[in-house]
CSV table of C-alpha atoms in Angstrom, one decimal:
chain,number,residue,atom,x,y,z
L,171,MET,CA,-18.3,-52.0,78.7
L,172,ALA,CA,-20.2,-50.1,76.1
L,173,GLU,CA,-21.0,-46.4,77.1
L,174,ARG,CA,-24.7,-45.9,78.7
L,175,GLY,CA,-27.6,-45.7,76.0
L,176,ARG,CA,-24.4,-46.7,73.3
L,177,PRO,CA,-25.9,-49.7,71.2
L,178,ARG,CA,-23.3,-52.5,71.2
L,179,CYS,CA,-22.4,-52.6,67.3
L,180,PHE,CA,-22.1,-48.5,67.4
L,181,ASP,CA,-20.3,-47.5,64.4
L,182,ARG,CA,-19.3,-43.8,65.8
L,183,GLU,CA,-17.5,-43.2,62.1
L,184,ALA,CA,-20.6,-43.9,60.0
L,185,ALA,CA,-22.7,-42.3,62.4
L,186,LEU,CA,-20.8,-39.2,62.1
L,187,ASN,CA,-21.3,-39.6,58.3
L,188,LYS,CA,-25.0,-39.9,58.5
L,189,ALA,CA,-25.1,-36.6,60.9
L,190,MET,CA,-22.9,-34.9,58.3
L,191,ASP,CA,-25.3,-35.7,55.9
L,192,VAL,CA,-28.5,-34.4,58.2
L,193,PHE,CA,-26.5,-31.3,58.9
L,194,TRP,CA,-25.5,-30.7,55.5
L,195,ARG,CA,-29.3,-30.7,54.0
L,196,ASN,CA,-30.8,-29.0,56.9
L,197,GLY,CA,-28.3,-26.6,58.7
L,198,TYR,CA,-27.3,-26.4,61.9
L,199,GLU,CA,-30.7,-25.2,63.4
L,200,GLY,CA,-32.8,-26.9,60.9
L,201,ALA,CA,-31.2,-30.5,61.9
L,202,SER,CA,-33.6,-31.5,64.7
L,203,LEU,CA,-32.4,-34.5,67.4
L,204,ALA,CA,-35.1,-36.7,66.1
L,205,GLN,CA,-34.0,-36.2,62.3
L,206,LEU,CA,-30.1,-36.9,63.8
L,207,THR,CA,-30.8,-40.2,66.2
L,208,GLU,CA,-33.0,-41.6,63.0
L,209,ALA,CA,-30.2,-41.0,60.5
L,210,MET,CA,-27.7,-42.4,62.8
L,211,GLY,CA,-29.4,-45.3,64.0
L,212,ILE,CA,-29.0,-44.0,68.0
L,213,ASN,CA,-30.9,-42.9,70.5
L,214,SER,CA,-30.6,-39.2,72.2
L,215,PRO,CA,-28.5,-40.7,75.4
L,216,SER,CA,-26.1,-42.3,73.1
L,217,LEU,CA,-25.6,-39.7,70.8
L,218,TYR,CA,-24.9,-36.9,74.4
L,219,ALA,CA,-22.9,-39.8,75.7
L,220,THR,CA,-20.7,-39.9,72.6
L,221,PHE,CA,-20.9,-36.7,71.4
L,222,GLY,CA,-21.4,-34.4,73.7
L,223,SER,CA,-23.9,-32.1,72.4
L,224,LYS,CA,-25.8,-31.2,69.2
L,225,GLU,CA,-23.2,-28.2,69.0
L,226,ALA,CA,-20.2,-30.6,69.7
L,227,LEU,CA,-21.4,-33.2,67.0
L,228,TYR,CA,-22.1,-30.3,64.6
L,229,LYS,CA,-18.6,-29.0,64.9
L,230,GLU,CA,-16.8,-32.6,64.4
L,231,ALA,CA,-19.3,-33.3,61.2
L,232,VAL,CA,-17.8,-30.1,60.1
L,233,GLU,CA,-14.2,-31.4,61.0
L,234,GLN,CA,-15.3,-34.9,58.8
L,235,TYR,CA,-16.5,-32.5,56.0
L,236,ASP,CA,-13.3,-30.6,55.8
L,237,ALA,CA,-11.1,-33.4,55.9
L,238,GLU,CA,-12.9,-35.1,53.3
L,239,ILE,CA,-13.9,-32.6,50.8
L,240,GLY,CA,-11.9,-28.8,51.9
L,241,ALA,CA,-8.8,-30.9,51.9
L,242,ASP,CA,-8.9,-32.3,47.9
L,243,ILE,CA,-9.5,-28.2,47.4
L,244,ASN,CA,-7.0,-27.0,49.7
L,245,ALA,CA,-4.4,-29.6,48.2
L,246,SER,CA,-4.8,-28.3,44.6
L,247,LEU,CA,-3.8,-24.8,46.3
L,248,SER,CA,-0.5,-26.1,47.3
L,249,ALA,CA,0.0,-28.5,44.3
L,250,ASP,CA,3.2,-28.0,42.6
L,251,THR,CA,1.9,-26.5,39.7
L,252,ASP,CA,1.6,-22.5,38.3
L,253,VAL,CA,-1.0,-20.8,40.1
L,254,ARG,CA,-3.3,-20.1,37.0
L,255,THR,CA,-3.6,-24.0,36.9
L,256,ALA,CA,-3.9,-24.4,40.9
L,257,VAL,CA,-7.0,-21.7,41.0
L,258,TYR,CA,-8.6,-23.4,37.9
L,259,GLU,CA,-8.5,-27.0,39.7
L,260,THR,CA,-9.7,-25.2,42.8
L,261,MET,CA,-12.7,-24.2,41.1
L,262,ARG,CA,-13.2,-27.0,39.0
L,263,ILE,CA,-12.7,-29.6,41.8
L,264,THR,CA,-15.7,-27.2,43.8
L,265,ALA,CA,-17.5,-27.4,40.7
L,266,GLU,CA,-17.7,-31.4,41.1
L,267,TYR,CA,-18.0,-32.0,44.7
L,268,PHE,CA,-20.9,-29.0,44.7
L,269,SER,CA,-22.9,-31.0,42.0
L,270,ASP,CA,-21.9,-34.8,43.2
L,271,PRO,CA,-25.3,-36.4,42.8
L,272,GLU,CA,-24.2,-38.7,46.1
L,273,ARG,CA,-23.9,-35.6,48.4
L,274,PRO,CA,-26.0,-33.2,49.4
L,275,ALA,CA,-25.8,-29.9,46.8
L,276,GLY,CA,-23.6,-27.1,48.0
L,277,CYS,CA,-20.8,-26.7,50.2
L,278,MET,CA,-21.7,-27.5,54.0
L,279,VAL,CA,-19.2,-25.1,55.2
L,280,LEU,CA,-21.3,-22.1,53.4
L,281,LEU,CA,-24.5,-23.0,54.0
L,282,SER,CA,-25.3,-24.7,57.1
L,283,ALA,CA,-25.0,-22.3,59.6
L,284,LEU,CA,-25.5,-18.9,58.1
L,285,ASN,CA,-28.3,-17.9,59.7
L,286,CYS,CA,-28.4,-18.7,63.6
L,287,THR,CA,-30.2,-17.6,66.3
L,288,PRO,CA,-28.1,-15.1,69.3
L,289,GLU,CA,-28.0,-18.6,71.1
L,290,ASN,CA,-26.2,-20.5,68.7
L,291,ALA,CA,-24.1,-18.0,68.1
L,292,SER,CA,-21.0,-19.8,68.8
L,293,VAL,CA,-21.6,-22.1,65.9
L,294,ALA,CA,-22.0,-19.5,63.3
L,295,GLN,CA,-18.6,-17.7,64.5
L,296,HIS,CA,-17.0,-20.8,64.4
L,297,MET,CA,-18.3,-21.1,60.2
L,298,CYS,CA,-17.1,-17.7,59.9
L,299,ASP,CA,-13.7,-18.4,61.1
L,300,LEU,CA,-13.5,-21.7,58.6
L,301,ARG,CA,-14.6,-19.4,55.8
L,302,LYS,CA,-11.9,-16.8,56.7
L,303,ARG,CA,-9.6,-19.7,57.0
L,304,SER,CA,-10.2,-20.9,53.3
L,305,GLY,CA,-9.7,-17.5,52.1
L,306,ASN,CA,-6.5,-17.2,53.9
L,307,ILE,CA,-4.8,-20.2,52.2
L,308,LEU,CA,-5.8,-18.9,48.7
L,309,ARG,CA,-4.7,-15.2,49.4
L,310,GLN,CA,-1.2,-16.7,50.5
L,311,ARG,CA,-0.9,-18.7,47.7
L,312,LEU,CA,-2.2,-15.8,45.7
L,313,LEU,CA,1.1,-13.7,47.6
L,314,ARG,CA,3.8,-16.3,46.8
L,315,ALA,CA,2.7,-16.4,43.0
L,316,GLN,CA,2.9,-12.4,43.2
L,317,ALA,CA,6.3,-12.9,44.9
L,318,ALA,CA,7.7,-15.5,42.2
L,319,GLY,CA,6.5,-13.1,39.5
L,320,GLU,CA,3.5,-15.5,37.9
L,321,ILE,CA,0.9,-12.5,39.1
L,322,ALA,CA,2.1,-8.9,38.0
L,323,ALA,CA,3.1,-6.8,41.0
L,324,THR,CA,0.7,-4.3,40.6
L,325,ALA,CA,-2.2,-7.0,40.9
L,326,ASN,CA,-4.2,-6.4,44.2
L,327,ILE,CA,-3.8,-9.5,45.9
L,328,GLU,CA,-7.0,-8.8,48.2
L,329,GLN,CA,-9.5,-8.0,45.6
L,330,LEU,CA,-8.6,-11.2,43.9
L,331,THR,CA,-8.9,-13.1,46.6
L,332,ALA,CA,-12.2,-11.6,47.6
L,333,PHE,CA,-13.6,-12.1,44.0
L,334,ILE,CA,-12.4,-15.8,43.8
L,335,MET,CA,-14.1,-16.4,47.2
L,336,SER,CA,-17.6,-14.9,46.6
L,337,VAL,CA,-17.5,-16.9,43.4
L,338,ARG,CA,-17.3,-20.4,45.0
L,339,GLN,CA,-19.6,-18.9,47.6
L,340,GLY,CA,-22.3,-18.2,44.7
L,341,MET,CA,-21.4,-21.5,43.0
L,342,SER,CA,-22.6,-23.2,46.7
L,343,ILE,CA,-26.0,-21.4,46.2
L,344,GLN,CA,-26.1,-21.8,42.0
L,345,ALA,CA,-26.0,-25.7,43.1
L,346,ARG,CA,-28.3,-25.9,46.0
L,347,ASP,CA,-30.9,-24.0,43.5
L,348,GLY,CA,-30.5,-26.9,41.5
L,349,ALA,CA,-27.6,-26.0,38.9
L,350,GLY,CA,-25.7,-29.0,37.5
L,351,ARG,CA,-22.4,-29.8,36.7
L,352,THR,CA,-22.1,-28.3,33.4
L,353,ALA,CA,-23.0,-25.3,34.4
L,354,LEU,CA,-20.4,-25.0,37.5
L,355,LEU,CA,-18.0,-25.9,35.0
L,356,ALA,CA,-18.9,-22.9,32.8
L,357,ILE,CA,-18.6,-20.7,35.9
L,358,ALA,CA,-15.1,-22.1,36.4
L,359,ASP,CA,-14.0,-21.5,33.1
L,360,ALA,CA,-15.5,-17.8,33.7
L,361,THR,CA,-13.5,-17.3,36.5
L,362,LEU,CA,-10.2,-18.3,34.9
L,363,VAL,CA,-11.2,-15.3,32.3
L,364,ALA,CA,-11.4,-13.0,35.1
L,365,PHE,CA,-8.3,-14.2,36.7
L,366,ASP,CA,-6.4,-13.7,33.8
L,367,ALA,CA,-7.8,-9.9,33.5
L,368,MET,CA,-7.1,-9.2,37.2
L,369,THR,CA,-3.4,-10.8,37.2
L,370,ALA,CA,-2.3,-10.0,33.4
L,371,SER,CA,-0.4,-13.0,33.5
L,372,ALA,CA,-2.3,-15.7,31.4
L,373,LYS,CA,-0.5,-18.2,29.9
L,374,ALA,CA,-3.1,-20.6,28.8
L,375,THR,CA,-6.6,-20.8,28.2
L,376,ALA,CA,-9.3,-22.8,30.1
L,377,GLN,CA,-9.7,-24.8,26.9
L,378,ASP,CA,-6.3,-26.0,26.8
L,379,LEU,CA,-6.8,-26.8,30.6
L,380,HIS,CA,-9.7,-28.9,29.1
L,381,GLY,CA,-7.5,-31.0,26.8
L,382,ASP,CA,-9.7,-30.4,24.0
């Protein structure tokens, strides 16, 4: 028997994807229950019966986002390639996802819960933890590269990690403000120039990576 308030032909995954889109565009606090239920094609009792609460729905939507988009970005860092290529691929994929015309601009993890009221502090902290996790994945990749001799032993990995993460976060805001793919890919190229200077281990150029 279907749960109370839930439509008979309820497609949970489709509804979750619709909720993800609403949160991504409007932010956690900006997404009203009316907007969510309308997009998901369900009523409020169904939303609560299925997901428990708005916060629980949001966190599950973020997990969905992370599985679809974050996984591809993280995969580029764990790929069996040199660290320079891995960093460039991370920035390239970031530029392409942030400027995908079929999706909201920018990054859901970066933009959807930056400013929350005290009542929603747990949501803001959850997203902060996710951003720190992303930074740690990058940091560990850079440390492995340094240990393998791909990055100079004198390179400051903390500084390099903070720089790359800051550029990615800036790309998200640029995309939300209307920057297109060409502009974001140019930022990815510029990041590689800075990466070379900060690691003293340049072995290729952005032009080579593009195959031009």
